[in-house]
XYZ file of C-alpha atoms in Angstrom:
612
model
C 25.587 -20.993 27.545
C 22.691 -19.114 26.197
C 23.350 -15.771 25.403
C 21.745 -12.747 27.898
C 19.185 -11.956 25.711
C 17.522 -15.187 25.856
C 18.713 -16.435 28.819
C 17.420 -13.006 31.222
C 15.263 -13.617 33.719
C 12.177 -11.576 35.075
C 13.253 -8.563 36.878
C 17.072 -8.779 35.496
C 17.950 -5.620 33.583
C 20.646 -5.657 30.723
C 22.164 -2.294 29.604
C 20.852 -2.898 25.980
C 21.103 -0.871 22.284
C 18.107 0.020 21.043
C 17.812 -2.993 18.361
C 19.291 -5.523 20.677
C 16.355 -4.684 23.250
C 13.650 -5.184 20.047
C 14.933 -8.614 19.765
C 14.592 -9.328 23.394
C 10.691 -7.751 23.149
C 10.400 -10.275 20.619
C 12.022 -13.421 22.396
C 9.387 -12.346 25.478
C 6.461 -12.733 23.396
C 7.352 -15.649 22.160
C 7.748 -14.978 18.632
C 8.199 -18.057 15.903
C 9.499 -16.578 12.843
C 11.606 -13.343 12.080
C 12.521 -12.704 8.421
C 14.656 -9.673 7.272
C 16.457 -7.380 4.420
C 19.416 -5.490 6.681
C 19.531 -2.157 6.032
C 20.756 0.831 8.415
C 19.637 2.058 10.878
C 18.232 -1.715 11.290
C 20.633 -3.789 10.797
C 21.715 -5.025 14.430
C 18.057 -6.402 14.887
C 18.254 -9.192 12.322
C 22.016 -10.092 12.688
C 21.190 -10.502 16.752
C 18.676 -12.684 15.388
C 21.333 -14.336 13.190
C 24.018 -14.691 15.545
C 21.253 -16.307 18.363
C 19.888 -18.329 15.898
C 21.681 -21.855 17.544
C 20.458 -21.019 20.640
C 16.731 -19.607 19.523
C 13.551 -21.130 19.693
C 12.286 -19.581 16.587
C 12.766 -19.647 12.594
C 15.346 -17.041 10.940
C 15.886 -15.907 7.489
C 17.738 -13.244 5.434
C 15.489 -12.911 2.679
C 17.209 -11.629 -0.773
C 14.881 -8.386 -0.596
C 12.073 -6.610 1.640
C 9.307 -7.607 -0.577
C 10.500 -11.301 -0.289
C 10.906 -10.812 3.603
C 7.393 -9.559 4.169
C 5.812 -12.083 1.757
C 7.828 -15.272 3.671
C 6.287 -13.457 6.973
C 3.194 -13.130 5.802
C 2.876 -16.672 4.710
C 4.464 -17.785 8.459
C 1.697 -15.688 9.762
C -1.305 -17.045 7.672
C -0.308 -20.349 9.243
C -0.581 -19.372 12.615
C 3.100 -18.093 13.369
C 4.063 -14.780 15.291
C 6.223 -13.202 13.112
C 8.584 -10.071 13.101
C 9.497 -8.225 9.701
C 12.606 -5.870 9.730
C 13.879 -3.300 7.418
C 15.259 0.010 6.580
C 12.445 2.791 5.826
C 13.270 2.746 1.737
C 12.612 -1.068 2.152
C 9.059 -0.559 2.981
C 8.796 0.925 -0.251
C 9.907 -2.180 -1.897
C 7.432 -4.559 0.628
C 4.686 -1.702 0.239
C 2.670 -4.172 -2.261
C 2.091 -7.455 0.235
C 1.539 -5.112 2.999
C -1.366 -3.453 1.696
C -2.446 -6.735 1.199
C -1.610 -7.973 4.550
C -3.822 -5.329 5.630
C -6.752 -6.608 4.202
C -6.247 -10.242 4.647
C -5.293 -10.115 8.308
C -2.584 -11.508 10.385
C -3.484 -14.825 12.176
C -0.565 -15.566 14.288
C 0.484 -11.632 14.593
C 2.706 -9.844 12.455
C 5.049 -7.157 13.402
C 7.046 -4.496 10.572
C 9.780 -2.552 12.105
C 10.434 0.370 10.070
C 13.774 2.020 11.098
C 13.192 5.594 9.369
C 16.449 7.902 9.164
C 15.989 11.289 9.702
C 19.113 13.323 8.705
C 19.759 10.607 6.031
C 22.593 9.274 8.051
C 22.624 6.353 5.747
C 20.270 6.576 3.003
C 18.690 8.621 0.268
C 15.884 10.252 1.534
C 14.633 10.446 4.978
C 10.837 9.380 4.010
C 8.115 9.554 6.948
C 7.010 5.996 6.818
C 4.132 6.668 9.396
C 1.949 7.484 6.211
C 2.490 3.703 5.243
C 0.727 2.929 8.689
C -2.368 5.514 7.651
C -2.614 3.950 4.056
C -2.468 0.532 5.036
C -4.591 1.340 7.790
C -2.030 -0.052 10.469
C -1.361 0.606 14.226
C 1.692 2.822 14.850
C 4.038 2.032 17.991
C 6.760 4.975 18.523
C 9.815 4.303 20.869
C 11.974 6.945 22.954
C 13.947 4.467 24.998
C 15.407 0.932 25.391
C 13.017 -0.282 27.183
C 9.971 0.633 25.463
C 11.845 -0.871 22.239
C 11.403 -4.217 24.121
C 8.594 -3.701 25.438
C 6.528 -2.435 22.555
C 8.050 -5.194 20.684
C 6.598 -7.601 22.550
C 3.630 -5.913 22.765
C 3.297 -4.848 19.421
C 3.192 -8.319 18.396
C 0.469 -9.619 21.178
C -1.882 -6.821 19.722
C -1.051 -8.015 16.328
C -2.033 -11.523 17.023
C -4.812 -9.983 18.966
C -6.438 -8.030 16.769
C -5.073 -9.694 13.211
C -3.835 -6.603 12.613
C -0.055 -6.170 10.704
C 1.686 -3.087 13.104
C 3.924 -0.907 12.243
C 7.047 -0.659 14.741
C 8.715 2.619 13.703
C 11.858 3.624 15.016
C 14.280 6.217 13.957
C 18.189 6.082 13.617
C 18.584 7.373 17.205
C 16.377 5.505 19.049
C 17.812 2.658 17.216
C 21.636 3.171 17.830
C 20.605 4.279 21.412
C 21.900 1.791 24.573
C 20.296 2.203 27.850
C 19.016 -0.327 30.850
C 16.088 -2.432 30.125
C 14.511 -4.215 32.640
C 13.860 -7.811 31.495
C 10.363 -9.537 31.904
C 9.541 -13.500 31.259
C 9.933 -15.257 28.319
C 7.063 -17.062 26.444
C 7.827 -20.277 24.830
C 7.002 -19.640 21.276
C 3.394 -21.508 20.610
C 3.128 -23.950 17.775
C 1.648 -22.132 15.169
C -1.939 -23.048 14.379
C -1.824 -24.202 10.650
C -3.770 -22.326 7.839
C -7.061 -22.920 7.849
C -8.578 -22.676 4.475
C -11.312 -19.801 3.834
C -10.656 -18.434 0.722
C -13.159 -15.601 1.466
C -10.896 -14.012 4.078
C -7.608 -14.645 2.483
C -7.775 -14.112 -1.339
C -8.337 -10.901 -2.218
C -10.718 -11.047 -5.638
C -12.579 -8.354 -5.977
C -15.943 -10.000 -4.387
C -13.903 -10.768 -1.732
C -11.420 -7.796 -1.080
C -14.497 -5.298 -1.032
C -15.844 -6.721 2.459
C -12.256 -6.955 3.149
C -11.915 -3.531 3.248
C -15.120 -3.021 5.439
C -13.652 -4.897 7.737
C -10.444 -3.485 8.064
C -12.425 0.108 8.219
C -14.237 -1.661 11.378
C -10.454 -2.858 12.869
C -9.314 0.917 12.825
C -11.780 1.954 15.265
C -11.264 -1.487 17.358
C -7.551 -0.261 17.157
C -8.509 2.950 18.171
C -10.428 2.181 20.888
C -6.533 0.478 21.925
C -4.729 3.437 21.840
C -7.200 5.025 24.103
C -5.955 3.263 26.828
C -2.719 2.329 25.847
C -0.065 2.254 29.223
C 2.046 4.082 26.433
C -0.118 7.597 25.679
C 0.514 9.504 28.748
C -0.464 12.691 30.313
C 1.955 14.904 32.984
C 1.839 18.524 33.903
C -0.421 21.144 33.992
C -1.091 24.886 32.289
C -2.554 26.851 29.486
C 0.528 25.106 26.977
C 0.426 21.690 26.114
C 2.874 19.546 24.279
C 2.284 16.281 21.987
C 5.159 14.616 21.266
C 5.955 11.475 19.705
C 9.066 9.002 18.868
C 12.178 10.007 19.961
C 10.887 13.803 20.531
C 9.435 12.857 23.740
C 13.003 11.808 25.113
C 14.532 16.015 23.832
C 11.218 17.086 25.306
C 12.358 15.653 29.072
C 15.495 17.611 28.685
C 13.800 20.375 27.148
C 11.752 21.076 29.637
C 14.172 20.049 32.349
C 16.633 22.138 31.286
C 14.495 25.224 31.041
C 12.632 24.888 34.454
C 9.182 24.132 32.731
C 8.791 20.348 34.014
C 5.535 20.258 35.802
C 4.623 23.971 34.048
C 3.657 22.195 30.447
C 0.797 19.900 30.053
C 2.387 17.283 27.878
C 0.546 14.058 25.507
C 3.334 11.741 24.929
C 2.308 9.692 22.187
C 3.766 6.035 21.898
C 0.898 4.550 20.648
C 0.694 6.850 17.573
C -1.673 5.137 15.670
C -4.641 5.585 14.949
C -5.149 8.391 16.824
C -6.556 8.180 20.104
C -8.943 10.804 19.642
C -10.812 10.922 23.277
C -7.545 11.159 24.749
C -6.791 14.123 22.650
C -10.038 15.946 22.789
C -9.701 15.259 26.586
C -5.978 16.738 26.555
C -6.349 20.126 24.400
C -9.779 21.317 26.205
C -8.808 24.127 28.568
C -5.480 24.842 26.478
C -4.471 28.269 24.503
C -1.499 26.406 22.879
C -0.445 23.492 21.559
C 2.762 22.154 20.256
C 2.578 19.470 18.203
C 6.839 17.507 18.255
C 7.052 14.913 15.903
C 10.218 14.727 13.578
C 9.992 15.063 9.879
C 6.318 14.895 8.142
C 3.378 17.298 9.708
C 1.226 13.483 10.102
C 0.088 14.028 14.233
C 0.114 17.847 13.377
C -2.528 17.588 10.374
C -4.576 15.232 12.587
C -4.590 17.598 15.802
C -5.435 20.357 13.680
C -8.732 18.289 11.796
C -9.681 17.290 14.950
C -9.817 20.630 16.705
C -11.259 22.131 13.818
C -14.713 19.163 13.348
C -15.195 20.048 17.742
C -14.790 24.073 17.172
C -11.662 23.898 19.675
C -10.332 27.752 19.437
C -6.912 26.855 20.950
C -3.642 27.254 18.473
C -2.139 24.136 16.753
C 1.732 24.969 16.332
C 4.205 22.667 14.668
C 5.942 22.382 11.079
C 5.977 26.394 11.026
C 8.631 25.992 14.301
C 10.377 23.156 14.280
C 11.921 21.460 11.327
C 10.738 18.900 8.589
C 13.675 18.200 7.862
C 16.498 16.204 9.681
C 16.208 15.118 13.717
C 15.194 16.813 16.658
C 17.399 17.883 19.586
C 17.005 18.918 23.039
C 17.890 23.078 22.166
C 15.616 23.101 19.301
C 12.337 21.890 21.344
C 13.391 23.609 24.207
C 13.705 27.382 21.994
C 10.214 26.068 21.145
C 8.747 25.258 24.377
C 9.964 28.517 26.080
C 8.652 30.429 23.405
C 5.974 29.496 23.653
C 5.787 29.591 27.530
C 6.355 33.272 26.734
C 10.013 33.557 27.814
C 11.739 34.403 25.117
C 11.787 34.946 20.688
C 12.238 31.861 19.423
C 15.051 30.850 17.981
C 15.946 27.820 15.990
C 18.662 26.428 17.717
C 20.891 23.704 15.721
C 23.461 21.334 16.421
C 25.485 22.428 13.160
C 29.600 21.168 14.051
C 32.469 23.900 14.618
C 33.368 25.851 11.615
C 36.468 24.571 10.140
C 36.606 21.095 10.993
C 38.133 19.301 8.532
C 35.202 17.198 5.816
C 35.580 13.432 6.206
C 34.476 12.432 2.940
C 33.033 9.097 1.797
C 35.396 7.016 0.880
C 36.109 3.313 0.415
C 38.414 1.185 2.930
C 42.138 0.432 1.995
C 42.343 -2.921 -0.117
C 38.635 -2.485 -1.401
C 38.466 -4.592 -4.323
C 35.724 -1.985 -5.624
C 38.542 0.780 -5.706
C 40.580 -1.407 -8.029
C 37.412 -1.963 -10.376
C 36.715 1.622 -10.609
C 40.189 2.680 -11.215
C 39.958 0.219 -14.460
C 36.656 1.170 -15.647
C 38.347 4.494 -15.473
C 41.635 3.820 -17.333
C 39.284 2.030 -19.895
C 35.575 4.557 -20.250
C 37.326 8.151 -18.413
C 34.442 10.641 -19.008
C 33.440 8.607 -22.184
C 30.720 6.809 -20.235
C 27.769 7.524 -17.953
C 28.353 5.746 -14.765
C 24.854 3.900 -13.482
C 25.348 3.551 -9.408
C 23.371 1.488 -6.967
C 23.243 1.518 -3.578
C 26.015 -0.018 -1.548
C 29.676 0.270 -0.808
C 30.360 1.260 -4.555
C 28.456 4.298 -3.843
C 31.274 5.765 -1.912
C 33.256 5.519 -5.258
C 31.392 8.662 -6.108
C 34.370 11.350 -5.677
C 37.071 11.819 -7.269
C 39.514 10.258 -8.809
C 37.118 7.248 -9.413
C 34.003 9.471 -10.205
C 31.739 6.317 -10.313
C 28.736 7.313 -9.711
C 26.781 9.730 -12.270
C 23.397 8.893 -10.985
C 21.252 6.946 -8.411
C 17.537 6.148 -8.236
C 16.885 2.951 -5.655
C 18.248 -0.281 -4.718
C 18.776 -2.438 -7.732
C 18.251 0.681 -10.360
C 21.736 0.455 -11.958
C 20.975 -2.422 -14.568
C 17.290 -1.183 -15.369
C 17.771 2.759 -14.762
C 21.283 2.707 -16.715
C 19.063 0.826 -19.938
C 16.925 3.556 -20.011
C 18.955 6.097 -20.234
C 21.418 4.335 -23.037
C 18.513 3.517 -25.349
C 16.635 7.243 -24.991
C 20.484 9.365 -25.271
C 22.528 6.558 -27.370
C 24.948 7.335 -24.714
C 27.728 3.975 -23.264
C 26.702 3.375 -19.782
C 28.878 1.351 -17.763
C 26.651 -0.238 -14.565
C 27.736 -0.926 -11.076
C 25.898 -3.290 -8.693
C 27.078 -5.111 -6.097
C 26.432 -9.094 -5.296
C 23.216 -8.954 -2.656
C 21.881 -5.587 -4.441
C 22.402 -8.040 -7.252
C 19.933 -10.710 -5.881
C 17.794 -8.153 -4.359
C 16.709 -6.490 -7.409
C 18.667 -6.168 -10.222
C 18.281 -9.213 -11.422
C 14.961 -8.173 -13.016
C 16.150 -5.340 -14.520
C 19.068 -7.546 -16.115
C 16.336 -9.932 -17.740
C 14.648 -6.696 -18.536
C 17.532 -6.184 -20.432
C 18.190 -8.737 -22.185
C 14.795 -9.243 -23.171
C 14.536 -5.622 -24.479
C 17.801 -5.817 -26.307
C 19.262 -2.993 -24.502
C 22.820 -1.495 -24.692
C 24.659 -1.760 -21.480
C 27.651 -2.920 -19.761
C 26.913 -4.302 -16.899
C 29.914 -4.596 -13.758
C 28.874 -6.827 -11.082
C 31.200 -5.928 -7.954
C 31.245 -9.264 -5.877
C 33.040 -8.406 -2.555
C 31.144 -12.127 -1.483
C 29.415 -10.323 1.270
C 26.766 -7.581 1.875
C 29.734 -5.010 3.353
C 27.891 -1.969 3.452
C 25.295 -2.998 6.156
C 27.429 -4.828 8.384
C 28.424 -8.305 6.578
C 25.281 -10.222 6.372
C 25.010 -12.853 4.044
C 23.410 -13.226 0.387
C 22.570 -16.093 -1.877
C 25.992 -16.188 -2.887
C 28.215 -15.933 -0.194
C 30.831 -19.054 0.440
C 30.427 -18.506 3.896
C 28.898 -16.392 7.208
C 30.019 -16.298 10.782
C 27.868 -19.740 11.101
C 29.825 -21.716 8.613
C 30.024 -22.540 5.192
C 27.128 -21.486 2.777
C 25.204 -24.998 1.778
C 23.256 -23.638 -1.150
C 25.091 -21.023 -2.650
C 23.606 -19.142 -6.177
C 26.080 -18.673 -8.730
C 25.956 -15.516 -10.266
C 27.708 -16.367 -13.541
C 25.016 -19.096 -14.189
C 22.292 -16.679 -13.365
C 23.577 -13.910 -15.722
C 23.821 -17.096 -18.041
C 20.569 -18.264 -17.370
C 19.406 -14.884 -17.849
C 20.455 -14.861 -21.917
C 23.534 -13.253 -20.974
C 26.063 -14.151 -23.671
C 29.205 -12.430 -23.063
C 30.301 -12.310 -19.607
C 33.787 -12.307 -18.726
C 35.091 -12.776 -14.654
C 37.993 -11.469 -13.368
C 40.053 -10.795 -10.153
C 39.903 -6.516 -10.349
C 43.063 -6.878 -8.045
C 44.711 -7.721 -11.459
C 44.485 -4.296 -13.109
C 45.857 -5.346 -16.396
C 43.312 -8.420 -17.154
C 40.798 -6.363 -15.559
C 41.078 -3.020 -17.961
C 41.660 -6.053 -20.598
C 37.903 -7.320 -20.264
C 37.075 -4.044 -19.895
C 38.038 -2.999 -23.722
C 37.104 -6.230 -24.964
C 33.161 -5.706 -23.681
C 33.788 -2.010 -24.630
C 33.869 -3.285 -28.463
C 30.977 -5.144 -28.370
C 27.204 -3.939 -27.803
C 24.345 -5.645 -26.260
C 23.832 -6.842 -22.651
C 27.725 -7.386 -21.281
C 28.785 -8.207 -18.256
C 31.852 -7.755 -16.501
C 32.160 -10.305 -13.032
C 34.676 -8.858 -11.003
C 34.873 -11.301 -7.617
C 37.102 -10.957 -4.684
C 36.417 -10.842 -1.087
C 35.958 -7.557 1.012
C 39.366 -7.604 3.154
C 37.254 -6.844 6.529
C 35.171 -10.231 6.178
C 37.924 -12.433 4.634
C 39.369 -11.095 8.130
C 36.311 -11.683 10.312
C 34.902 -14.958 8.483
C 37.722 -16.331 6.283
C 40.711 -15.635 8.700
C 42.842 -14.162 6.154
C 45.150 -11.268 7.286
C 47.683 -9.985 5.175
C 51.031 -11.264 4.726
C 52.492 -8.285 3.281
C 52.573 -4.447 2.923
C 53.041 -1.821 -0.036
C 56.058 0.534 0.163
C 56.978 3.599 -1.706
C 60.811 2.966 -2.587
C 62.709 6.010 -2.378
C 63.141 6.404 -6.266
C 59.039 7.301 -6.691
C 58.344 10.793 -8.383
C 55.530 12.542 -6.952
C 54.497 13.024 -10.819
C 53.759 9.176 -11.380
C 50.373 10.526 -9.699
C 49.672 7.121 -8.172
C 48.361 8.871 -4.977
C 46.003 11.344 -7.111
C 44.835 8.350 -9.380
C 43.998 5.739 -6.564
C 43.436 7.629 -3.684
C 43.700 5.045 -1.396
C 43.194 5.732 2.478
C 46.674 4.277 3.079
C 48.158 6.751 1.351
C 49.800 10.164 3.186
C 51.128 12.941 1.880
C 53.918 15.002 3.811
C 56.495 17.787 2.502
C 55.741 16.623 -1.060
C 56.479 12.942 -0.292
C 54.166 9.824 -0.845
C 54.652 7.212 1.919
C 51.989 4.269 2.655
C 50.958 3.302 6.022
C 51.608 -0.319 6.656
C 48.937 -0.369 9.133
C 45.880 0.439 7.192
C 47.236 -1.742 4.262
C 45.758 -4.094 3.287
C 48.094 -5.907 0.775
C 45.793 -5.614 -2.268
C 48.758 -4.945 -4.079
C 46.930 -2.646 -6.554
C 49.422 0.513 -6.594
C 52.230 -2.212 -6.661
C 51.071 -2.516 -9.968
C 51.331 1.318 -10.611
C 54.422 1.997 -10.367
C 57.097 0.087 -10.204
C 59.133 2.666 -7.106
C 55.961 1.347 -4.456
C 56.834 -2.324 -3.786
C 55.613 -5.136 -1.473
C 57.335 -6.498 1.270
C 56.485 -8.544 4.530
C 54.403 -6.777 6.995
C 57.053 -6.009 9.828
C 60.091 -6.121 7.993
């Protein structure tokens, strides 16, 4: 049977997450063709699309990174397709090339880029403002508060896309993302056979000749897109007074309970803005004349605030334009901090920032890799082997979390994929040894350029690719070279040995790191050579060879009761199954997960059935 999402009829509502209810927006406008790089906050739009995909009347792909994903969409939507784009907000950074491309050239069939930013840096490493992608590509901004408008300015992000041949700009944040809340379902389009591309080589190849009346006619597009947001059913006006409010994203859901919660509903003229972009600037005009005040709510980058403030200045408004200097540009919103502002404002009361900081003296919950992780076992070799005699190259994934002590792993971080490339540089300007993490998909993604870089350079590196035979950190999806996904067995799998190979890469050795010995083995046999080495270090993360593989574990690490505290097995491994109490190592059989690594340790912690 179908699942809800595509089987929901007209009228039927479905108590939705925020990235579940983009895919149904999607399914209602009859999309064709959804490509993706997962990344959090994102991640649960393209594995729904994954996990439908039996049942789906459109085209899915995980593409190997976002530049890929936009240029596969933007090919589907040159030939006619509607097409949706996901990806984390750092990923636009890596598709920023095709889009502003994309821009120019158009989008036939309608094309759709959801942008899932992350304020607070919940999961990434910086918490960029990726509506200033929208301004330089010149792109049409849609801003969601709820479920529901997440499906429904899905879907209707994509009919003004194929509309206009526009690319949009879908931008969510982490909380409007992981939100769940009742969306009322309306009917499904049957996904139209795309058109075909029709040749013109005038309107789609940008040579210079070409891409200068390009540009004129994207300049013309804003303004037709402008004239959109006018009258867009999602820029709204409510309440009255001398104060008004324009708020945006996810602010205009703290601003309801702001305002609620300090008796101003009604008593605050407020511009909720979910049609960001570009600015609807009747509307605005039309809103700030006959105000003293206005607050300007939009999380992280001053973007709506700047525009307010150029557009009151070129019509002589004399009203004040507050933002940035109140609230934050840093980090999300809450209800208490707009609602300090609001009343402030209102005149009833100093303002105060208020914060959601946690209790003093909880206890830190640090990162920290799972129990079993092969990654753990890795670094604690590299470690026996290098110590502090190398400079650790990270990347981003699970092995970032190997960052703390005792496995001190990570020295530094640039971007996804920077490990192979960033770690060369710094070996051939210091003459340093840098030792390189990566993962498997980060692998594909992007580092295998900087690998051929490389080897083509002659650089000094050694290289440790961390196969776990899964993308773990973002929930699991697959990569080029995974065996197998919740749909089955992997058909066309990529061999990364034969890629490294195929890269010039001479001396590669693969091992099982669960096997500490031949592991720290290869590791001083690569450490005497120089060159490009790399060190393949393959075995399954434990939570998908339990999800996808079906393997549990049969058995369960024990401390016998002849281990001394000063074998320092719990200081050196610092595994979560590990406890401590009255001086006394024990391991907890339930979070175990039978890697048998610290059975190798020490020969007082032993294995034995799980049970027994």
């Amino acid at each position: 049977m179908p699942h809800p999402l595509l089987a929901a009829g007209p009228g039927e509502t479905l108590l939705l997450l925020g990235n579940e209810a983009i895919v149904r927006g999607a399914v209602e406008a009859g999309v064709n063709f959804v490509s993706c790089y997962p990344g959090t906050p994102s991640s649960e739009v393209p594995d729904t699309f994954f996990r439908l995909s039996p049942d789906g009347a459109y085209t899915f792909e995980y593409s190997v990174n976002e530049k890929v994903a936009l240029e596969v969409a933007g090919g589907a939507t040159l030939g006619g397709a509607m097409t949706l784009c996901t990806m984390k907000h750092v990923g636009v950074n890596v598709a920023a090339d095709p889009l502003m491309t994309l821009a120019y050239t158009g989008t036939p069939g309608g094309l759709v880029l959801l942008s899932a930013d992350d304020p607070g840096c919940h999961s990434s490493q910086n918490e960029q403002d990726n509506r200033y992608y929208a301004r330089l590509a010149g792109m049409p901004v849609f801003e969601p508060s709820t479920a529901q408008e997440c499906k429904d300015m899905t879907r209707d992000a994509l009919l003004l896309s194929r509309k206009t041949g526009s690319p949009v700009l879908l931008r969510t944040t982490t909380r409007v993302n992981h939100l769940r809340g009742p969306v009322v379902c309306g009917p499904v389009s049957a996904p139209a056979k795309p058109a075909g591309f029709a040749k013109n080589p005038s309107l789609f190849v940008p040579i210079p000749a070409f891409a200068r009346p390009m540009h004129t006619r994207l300049l013309e597009r804003i303004e037709t897109l402008r004239a959109e947001a006018e009258t867009s059913a999602y820029n709204m006006v409510s309440g009255q007074g001398s104060l008004g409010v324009i708020a945006t994203g996810i602010s205009r859901a703290y601003l309801h309970d702001a305002l609620l919660d300090s008796g101003l509903t009604g008593k605050v003229k407020v511009l909720e803005l979910g049609q960001s972009a570009p600015l609807p600037e009747k509307l605005v005009l039309d809103f700030l004349s006959g105000l003293d005040a206005v607050l300007v709510a939009e999380e992280l980058e001053p973007i709506l605030e700047n525009e307010v403030r150029v557009l009151a200045q070129k019509n002589k408004l004399s009203l004040a334009v507050h933002g940035k200097e109140m609230l934050p540009r840093f980090g999300e919103f809450n209800t208490g901090v707009l609602a300090e502002a609001v009343k402030s404002l209102a005149g009833e009361g100093e303002f105060v920032c208020a914060s959601c900081e946690p209790a003093e003296g909880l206890p830190m919950r640090p990162p920290n890799l799972c129990a079993g992780c092969p990654h753990r076992a890795a670094y604690y070799a590299v470690r026996q082997v290098f110590g502090n005699d190398a400079v650790y190259s990270s990347d981003i994934g699970c092995y970032t979390l190997g960052i703390l002590p005792p496995l001190s792993c990570a020295d530094f971080l640039l971007c996804m994929g920077s490990s192979v490339s960033a770690g060369s540089g710094l070996s051939k300007a210091t003459g340093q040894t840098v030792v390189a993490f990566i993962g498997d998909s980060t692998f594909f993604h992007s580092g295998v350029t900087g690998l051929i870089n490389a080897v083509y350079n002659e650089h000094d590196l050694l290289l440790v690719i961390l196969d776990n035979r899964t993308t773990a950190m973002t929930g699991h999806q697959p990569n080029p070279g995974v065996d197998a996904t919740n749909l089955g067995e992997n058909p066309s799998k990529v061999d990364i040995e034969a890629v490294c190979r195929g890269c010039g890469v001479t001396n590669l050795l693969k091992v099982n790191p669960l096997n500490v010995e031949k592991t720290k083995a290869a590791l001083e046999e690569l450490r005497r050579a120089k060159g490009v080495r790399v060190l393949l270090t393959e075995e399954p993360c434990p939570l998908f060879a339990r999800r996808v593989y079906r393997k549990k574990p049969k058995m369960a690490a024990y401390v016998d009761a002849g281990y001394d505290a000063s074998e320092g097995v719990l200081e050196k491994l610092a595994c979560p199954a590990f406890r401590l109490c009255d001086g006394k190592m024990s391991i907890d059989e339930l979070m175990c997960n039978g890697c048998m690594v610290c059975v190798q340790l020490s020969e007082n912690i032993k294995a034995r059935k799980r049970g027994a």
